mmCIF file of C-alpha atoms in Angstrom:
data_model
loop_
_atom_site.group_PDB
_atom_site.id
_atom_site.type_symbol
_atom_site.label_atom_id
_atom_site.label_comp_id
_atom_site.label_asym_id
_atom_site.label_seq_id
_atom_site.Cartn_x
_atom_site.Cartn_y
_atom_site.Cartn_z
ATOM 1 C CA MET B 88 115.694 109.169 74.711
ATOM 2 C CA ASN B 89 115.570 107.586 78.181
ATOM 3 C CA ILE B 90 112.554 105.968 79.822
ATOM 4 C CA LEU B 91 111.742 109.112 81.815
ATOM 5 C CA ASP B 92 111.480 111.204 78.627
ATOM 6 C CA LYS B 93 109.113 108.617 77.115
ATOM 7 C CA ILE B 94 106.956 108.554 80.247
ATOM 8 C CA VAL B 95 106.650 112.354 80.280
ATOM 9 C CA ILE B 96 105.599 112.520 76.609
ATOM 10 C CA ASP B 97 102.880 109.927 77.242
ATOM 11 C CA LYS B 98 101.870 111.630 80.490
ATOM 12 C CA ARG B 99 101.270 114.982 78.775
ATOM 13 C CA GLN B 100 98.865 113.307 76.327
ATOM 14 C CA GLU B 101 97.150 111.373 79.116
ATOM 15 C CA VAL B 102 96.630 114.448 81.305
ATOM 16 C CA ALA B 103 95.335 116.508 78.360
ATOM 17 C CA LEU B 104 92.794 113.776 77.676
ATOM 18 C CA ARG B 105 91.686 113.533 81.298
ATOM 19 C CA LYS B 106 91.336 117.316 81.576
ATOM 20 C CA SER B 107 89.039 117.256 78.543
ATOM 21 C CA ILE B 108 86.812 114.618 80.183
ATOM 22 C CA ILE B 109 86.695 115.640 83.851
ATOM 23 C CA PRO B 110 86.639 119.387 84.587
ATOM 24 C CA THR B 111 88.456 120.702 87.679
ATOM 25 C CA SER B 112 85.105 121.779 89.141
ATOM 26 C CA GLN B 113 84.050 118.137 89.240
ATOM 27 C CA LEU B 114 87.243 117.132 91.074
ATOM 28 C CA GLU B 115 86.708 119.941 93.590
ATOM 29 C CA ARG B 116 83.191 118.667 94.323
ATOM 30 C CA SER B 117 84.408 115.183 95.181
ATOM 31 C CA VAL B 118 83.583 113.881 98.659
ATOM 32 C CA LEU B 119 87.244 113.439 99.572
ATOM 33 C CA PHE B 120 88.241 116.952 98.529
ATOM 34 C CA GLU B 121 87.217 118.363 101.921
ATOM 35 C CA ARG B 122 88.881 115.569 103.884
ATOM 36 C CA GLN B 123 91.446 116.502 106.550
ATOM 37 C CA THR B 124 94.814 115.245 105.327
ATOM 38 C CA VAL B 125 97.335 113.329 107.451
ATOM 39 C CA SER B 126 100.964 114.484 107.366
ATOM 40 C CA LEU B 127 103.484 111.876 106.262
ATOM 41 C CA ALA B 128 106.362 114.193 107.211
ATOM 42 C CA SER B 129 105.119 114.352 110.834
ATOM 43 C CA ASN B 130 104.720 110.567 110.961
ATOM 44 C CA LEU B 131 108.288 110.062 109.715
ATOM 45 C CA ARG B 132 109.720 112.513 112.237
ATOM 46 C CA GLN B 133 108.128 110.546 115.084
ATOM 47 C CA SER B 134 108.924 107.051 113.810
ATOM 48 C CA LYS B 135 111.834 104.745 114.557
ATOM 49 C CA SER B 136 111.466 102.742 111.340
ATOM 50 C CA GLY B 137 110.308 105.378 108.835
ATOM 51 C CA ILE B 138 108.901 102.856 106.372
ATOM 52 C CA ILE B 139 106.813 104.112 103.450
ATOM 53 C CA ALA B 140 105.485 100.931 101.858
ATOM 54 C CA GLU B 141 104.478 100.893 98.228
ATOM 55 C CA HIS B 142 101.758 99.315 96.128
ATOM 56 C CA LYS B 143 103.313 98.630 92.737
ATOM 57 C CA ARG B 144 102.227 96.024 90.170
ATOM 58 C CA ARG B 145 105.068 96.423 87.705
ATOM 59 C CA SER B 146 107.844 98.764 86.620
ATOM 60 C CA PRO B 147 109.827 99.492 83.452
ATOM 61 C CA SER B 148 112.965 98.040 85.048
ATOM 62 C CA LYS B 149 111.438 94.858 86.508
ATOM 63 C CA SER B 150 108.315 94.259 84.347
ATOM 64 C CA VAL B 151 105.718 92.390 86.449
ATOM 65 C CA ILE B 152 106.282 92.484 90.217
ATOM 66 C CA ASN B 153 102.858 91.336 91.421
ATOM 67 C CA ASN B 154 99.595 91.448 89.476
ATOM 68 C CA THR B 155 97.508 89.255 91.735
ATOM 69 C CA LEU B 156 97.056 91.194 94.979
ATOM 70 C CA ASN B 157 94.165 93.526 95.569
ATOM 71 C CA VAL B 158 94.838 97.025 96.838
ATOM 72 C CA GLN B 159 92.504 96.698 99.819
ATOM 73 C CA ASP B 160 94.439 93.729 101.257
ATOM 74 C CA VAL B 161 97.760 95.451 100.681
ATOM 75 C CA ALA B 162 96.588 98.679 102.365
ATOM 76 C CA THR B 163 95.094 96.975 105.424
ATOM 77 C CA GLY B 164 98.186 94.743 105.671
ATOM 78 C CA TYR B 165 100.533 97.709 105.596
ATOM 79 C CA GLU B 166 98.490 99.583 108.173
ATOM 80 C CA SER B 167 98.464 96.672 110.618
ATOM 81 C CA ALA B 168 102.220 96.237 110.031
ATOM 82 C CA GLY B 169 102.764 99.739 111.405
ATOM 83 C CA VAL B 170 104.218 101.517 108.376
ATOM 84 C CA CYS B 171 104.387 105.347 108.399
ATOM 85 C CA GLY B 172 102.663 105.793 105.083
ATOM 86 C CA MET B 173 101.695 104.086 101.845
ATOM 87 C CA SER B 174 102.800 104.988 98.351
ATOM 88 C CA VAL B 175 100.327 104.188 95.571
ATOM 89 C CA LEU B 176 101.493 104.100 91.951
ATOM 90 C CA THR B 177 98.791 105.665 89.772
ATOM 91 C CA ASP B 178 100.554 105.503 86.393
ATOM 92 C CA GLY B 179 98.819 102.965 84.159
ATOM 93 C CA LYS B 180 100.983 102.467 81.094
ATOM 94 C CA TYR B 181 104.356 101.859 82.753
ATOM 95 C CA PHE B 182 103.448 100.738 86.275
ATOM 96 C CA GLY B 183 100.003 99.125 85.940
ATOM 97 C CA GLY B 184 98.481 101.529 88.466
ATOM 98 C CA ALA B 185 95.312 103.640 88.466
ATOM 99 C CA LEU B 186 93.715 106.502 90.342
ATOM 100 C CA ASP B 187 91.127 103.999 91.533
ATOM 101 C CA ASP B 188 93.926 102.223 93.423
ATOM 102 C CA LEU B 189 94.292 105.411 95.453
ATOM 103 C CA LEU B 190 90.556 105.530 96.094
ATOM 104 C CA ILE B 191 90.483 101.901 97.275
ATOM 105 C CA ALA B 192 93.547 102.398 99.499
ATOM 106 C CA ARG B 193 91.891 105.484 101.009
ATOM 107 C CA ALA B 194 88.725 103.532 101.789
ATOM 108 C CA SER B 195 90.770 100.705 103.343
ATOM 109 C CA CYS B 196 93.162 102.478 105.731
ATOM 110 C CA ASN B 197 93.940 105.668 107.632
ATOM 111 C CA LEU B 198 97.591 105.860 106.600
ATOM 112 C CA PRO B 199 98.941 108.973 104.878
ATOM 113 C CA LEU B 200 98.814 108.131 101.165
ATOM 114 C CA LEU B 201 101.381 109.308 98.649
ATOM 115 C CA ARG B 202 100.225 109.596 95.058
ATOM 116 C CA LYS B 203 103.265 108.213 93.221
ATOM 117 C CA GLU B 204 102.967 109.776 89.816
ATOM 118 C CA PHE B 205 104.812 111.764 87.162
ATOM 119 C CA ILE B 206 103.351 115.174 87.890
ATOM 120 C CA ILE B 207 103.617 117.687 85.057
ATOM 121 C CA ASP B 208 100.398 119.676 85.568
ATOM 122 C CA LYS B 209 98.543 121.302 88.489
ATOM 123 C CA TYR B 210 95.472 119.329 87.438
ATOM 124 C CA GLN B 211 97.125 116.165 88.793
ATOM 125 C CA LEU B 212 97.320 117.774 92.252
ATOM 126 C CA LEU B 213 93.564 118.357 92.208
ATOM 127 C CA GLU B 214 93.142 114.715 91.191
ATOM 128 C CA ALA B 215 95.398 113.603 94.059
ATOM 129 C CA LYS B 216 93.299 115.551 96.556
ATOM 130 C CA ALA B 217 89.987 114.376 95.046
ATOM 131 C CA TYR B 218 91.061 110.717 95.187
ATOM 132 C CA GLY B 219 92.203 110.818 98.810
ATOM 133 C CA ALA B 220 95.965 111.433 98.712
ATOM 134 C CA ASP B 221 97.784 113.231 101.542
ATOM 135 C CA VAL B 222 101.128 113.617 99.809
ATOM 136 C CA ILE B 223 102.314 114.295 96.283
ATOM 137 C CA LEU B 224 105.598 113.412 94.632
ATOM 138 C CA LEU B 225 107.457 115.926 92.480
ATOM 139 C CA ILE B 226 110.368 114.623 90.397
ATOM 140 C CA ALA B 227 113.108 117.218 89.915
ATOM 141 C CA ALA B 228 114.422 115.454 86.789
ATOM 142 C CA ILE B 229 111.274 116.282 84.828
ATOM 143 C CA LEU B 230 110.446 119.749 86.210
ATOM 144 C CA THR B 231 111.945 123.219 86.005
ATOM 145 C CA LYS B 232 112.649 125.186 89.176
ATOM 146 C CA ALA B 233 109.620 127.392 88.371
ATOM 147 C CA GLU B 234 107.373 124.330 88.035
ATOM 148 C CA ILE B 235 108.628 122.851 91.313
ATOM 149 C CA LYS B 236 107.811 126.150 93.026
ATOM 150 C CA GLN B 237 104.398 126.485 91.361
ATOM 151 C CA PHE B 238 103.310 122.890 92.044
ATOM 152 C CA SER B 239 104.638 122.705 95.611
ATOM 153 C CA GLU B 240 103.033 126.012 96.597
ATOM 154 C CA PHE B 241 99.730 124.909 95.046
ATOM 155 C CA ALA B 242 99.954 121.603 96.938
ATOM 156 C CA LYS B 243 100.283 123.544 100.191
ATOM 157 C CA THR B 244 96.997 125.393 99.458
ATOM 158 C CA LEU B 245 95.390 121.934 99.232
ATOM 159 C CA ASN B 246 97.009 120.849 102.554
ATOM 160 C CA LEU B 247 99.050 118.199 100.771
ATOM 161 C CA ASP B 248 102.550 117.261 101.914
ATOM 162 C CA VAL B 249 105.224 117.515 99.220
ATOM 163 C CA LEU B 250 107.961 114.930 98.678
ATOM 164 C CA LEU B 251 110.495 116.114 96.130
ATOM 165 C CA GLU B 252 112.698 113.484 94.492
ATOM 166 C CA VAL B 253 116.235 114.107 93.275
ATOM 167 C CA HIS B 254 118.897 111.906 91.684
ATOM 168 C CA ASN B 255 121.959 114.159 91.848
ATOM 169 C CA GLU B 256 123.455 117.366 93.222
ATOM 170 C CA GLU B 257 122.345 119.517 90.309
ATOM 171 C CA GLU B 258 118.679 118.543 90.795
ATOM 172 C CA LEU B 259 118.973 119.112 94.534
ATOM 173 C CA HIS B 260 120.302 122.653 94.152
ATOM 174 C CA LYS B 261 117.439 123.772 91.910
ATOM 175 C CA SER B 262 114.849 122.207 94.199
ATOM 176 C CA ILE B 263 115.433 123.423 97.738
ATOM 177 C CA MET B 264 112.580 125.761 98.695
ATOM 178 C CA PRO B 265 110.345 126.289 101.744
ATOM 179 C CA SER B 266 107.211 124.801 100.116
ATOM 180 C CA LEU B 267 108.650 121.267 100.359
ATOM 181 C CA ASP B 268 108.259 118.950 103.363
ATOM 182 C CA MET B 269 110.460 116.029 102.403
ATOM 183 C CA LEU B 270 113.453 115.575 100.127
ATOM 184 C CA GLY B 271 113.772 112.117 98.617
ATOM 185 C CA VAL B 272 116.968 110.789 97.106
ATOM 186 C CA ASN B 273 116.364 108.121 94.483
ATOM 187 C CA ASN B 274 119.233 105.632 94.530
ATOM 188 C CA ARG B 275 118.349 104.372 91.057
ATOM 189 C CA ASN B 276 120.091 105.904 88.073
ATOM 190 C CA LEU B 277 117.201 106.468 85.652
ATOM 191 C CA LYS B 278 119.415 106.118 82.614
ATOM 192 C CA THR B 279 121.072 102.812 83.574
ATOM 193 C CA PHE B 280 118.676 101.545 86.302
ATOM 194 C CA ASP B 281 121.726 100.775 88.468
ATOM 195 C CA VAL B 282 121.070 101.231 92.182
ATOM 196 C CA SER B 283 123.543 102.498 94.775
ATOM 197 C CA LEU B 284 122.991 103.655 98.354
ATOM 198 C CA GLU B 285 126.065 105.882 97.899
ATOM 199 C CA THR B 286 123.748 108.364 96.130
ATOM 200 C CA SER B 287 121.786 108.878 99.361
ATOM 201 C CA LYS B 288 124.947 109.095 101.419
ATOM 202 C CA SER B 289 126.711 111.627 99.229
ATOM 203 C CA LEU B 290 123.695 113.947 98.954
ATOM 204 C CA SER B 291 122.727 113.754 102.634
ATOM 205 C CA THR B 292 125.007 116.585 103.791
ATOM 206 C CA LEU B 293 123.591 118.921 101.123
ATOM 207 C CA ILE B 294 119.989 118.569 102.343
ATOM 208 C CA PRO B 295 119.088 121.167 104.999
ATOM 209 C CA ASP B 296 117.718 119.732 108.246
ATOM 210 C CA ASP B 297 114.401 121.592 107.821
ATOM 211 C CA PHE B 298 113.359 118.796 105.461
ATOM 212 C CA VAL B 299 112.659 115.177 106.291
ATOM 213 C CA LYS B 300 115.211 113.115 104.355
ATOM 214 C CA VAL B 301 113.828 110.116 102.497
ATOM 215 C CA SER B 302 115.846 107.436 100.700
ATOM 216 C CA GLU B 303 114.171 105.668 97.768
ATOM 217 C CA SER B 304 114.939 102.560 95.672
ATOM 218 C CA GLY B 305 117.217 99.641 96.365
ATOM 219 C CA ILE B 306 116.301 99.310 100.027
ATOM 220 C CA SER B 307 115.731 95.609 100.488
ATOM 221 C CA SER B 308 117.226 94.934 103.912
ATOM 222 C CA THR B 309 117.138 96.319 107.442
ATOM 223 C CA GLU B 310 120.941 96.644 107.126
ATOM 224 C CA ALA B 311 120.468 99.222 104.358
ATOM 225 C CA ILE B 312 118.266 101.306 106.660
ATOM 226 C CA LYS B 313 120.696 101.064 109.566
ATOM 227 C CA GLU B 314 123.424 102.126 107.166
ATOM 228 C CA LEU B 315 121.476 105.221 106.074
ATOM 229 C CA GLN B 316 120.070 106.389 109.422
ATOM 230 C CA PRO B 317 123.384 107.936 110.599
ATOM 231 C CA TYR B 318 123.208 110.132 107.459
ATOM 232 C CA GLY B 319 120.007 111.695 108.778
ATOM 233 C CA TYR B 320 117.464 109.694 106.781
ATOM 234 C CA GLN B 321 114.104 109.309 108.537
ATOM 235 C CA GLY B 322 112.057 107.911 105.652
ATOM 236 C CA PHE B 323 112.606 104.814 103.516
ATOM 237 C CA LEU B 324 110.456 104.040 100.493
ATOM 238 C CA ILE B 325 110.160 100.302 99.929
ATOM 239 C CA GLY B 326 108.184 98.857 97.046
ATOM 240 C CA GLU B 327 109.446 95.760 95.304
ATOM 241 C CA ASN B 328 110.771 94.116 98.462
ATOM 242 C CA PHE B 329 107.251 93.775 99.934
ATOM 243 C CA MET B 330 105.268 93.588 96.701
ATOM 244 C CA LYS B 331 107.172 90.635 95.261
ATOM 245 C CA THR B 332 105.854 88.469 98.131
ATOM 246 C CA ASP B 333 102.404 86.891 98.428
ATOM 247 C CA ASN B 334 101.634 88.943 101.544
ATOM 248 C CA PRO B 335 103.221 92.418 101.585
ATOM 249 C CA GLY B 336 101.657 93.336 104.945
ATOM 250 C CA THR B 337 103.138 90.337 106.757
ATOM 251 C CA HIS B 338 106.553 90.965 105.229
ATOM 252 C CA ALA B 339 106.404 94.659 106.144
ATOM 253 C CA LYS B 340 105.532 93.688 109.717
ATOM 254 C CA GLU B 341 108.483 91.278 110.008
ATOM 255 C CA PHE B 342 110.781 93.891 108.467
ATOM 256 C CA ILE B 343 109.707 96.569 110.978
ATOM 257 C CA GLN B 344 110.019 94.129 113.900
ATOM 258 C CA LYS B 345 113.635 93.513 112.905
ATOM 259 C CA LEU B 346 114.236 97.266 112.898
ATOM 260 C CA GLU B 347 112.513 97.912 116.209
ATOM 261 C CA PRO B 348 113.456 94.947 118.404
#
């Protein structure tokens, strides 16, 4: 069993527990539920750098990345750096995140916020909306085609952007549908954790131009971005590269300045 299978098993238990504690009606009454969302896809289309900067404390592949920073500082730092959006990990067990991180980020900046999570239930989309997210992530590796359709269409009724993540051609073919805004290619092999930008390159021609193309994982240099832009990528998700420093906002700013001289 690979790490993704383990995460999904734990996630099903976690979501069942949360559903039993907080009814959907309570989520729908939250102050942020009526908030006008900001489109990450539109921001990426208009940007030269396309950086989506991540808040991530740890990961199964790297253990602790940074446990000392507070979310508010990271969010305000990213916003002043000029990133297109912010990704917030909300998984607790494997990534050290929490839904409250999303809430704090929302209170601290006006960036489009992506809830980075292993979504296996529509309930998590209501949570995303109630806690201030603008975008949700769907991972093709853990969902059926029917689930991708159901979740992405439901997200659209909540005015949430949808970023769908694939790792290979097979996942891409089952995923392409009009209810998505962005298609993300994860350069990390989830079975081996090896990272290769070739994954993004080889899948780029198979992604229709209606979708914003996003490359994820293993992007640690401006050279990597310049290498991927000719393949039509407009979004670049960067987590560890900024988070492993003592000031992610400053590092994001310097990174973007190098891209946009």
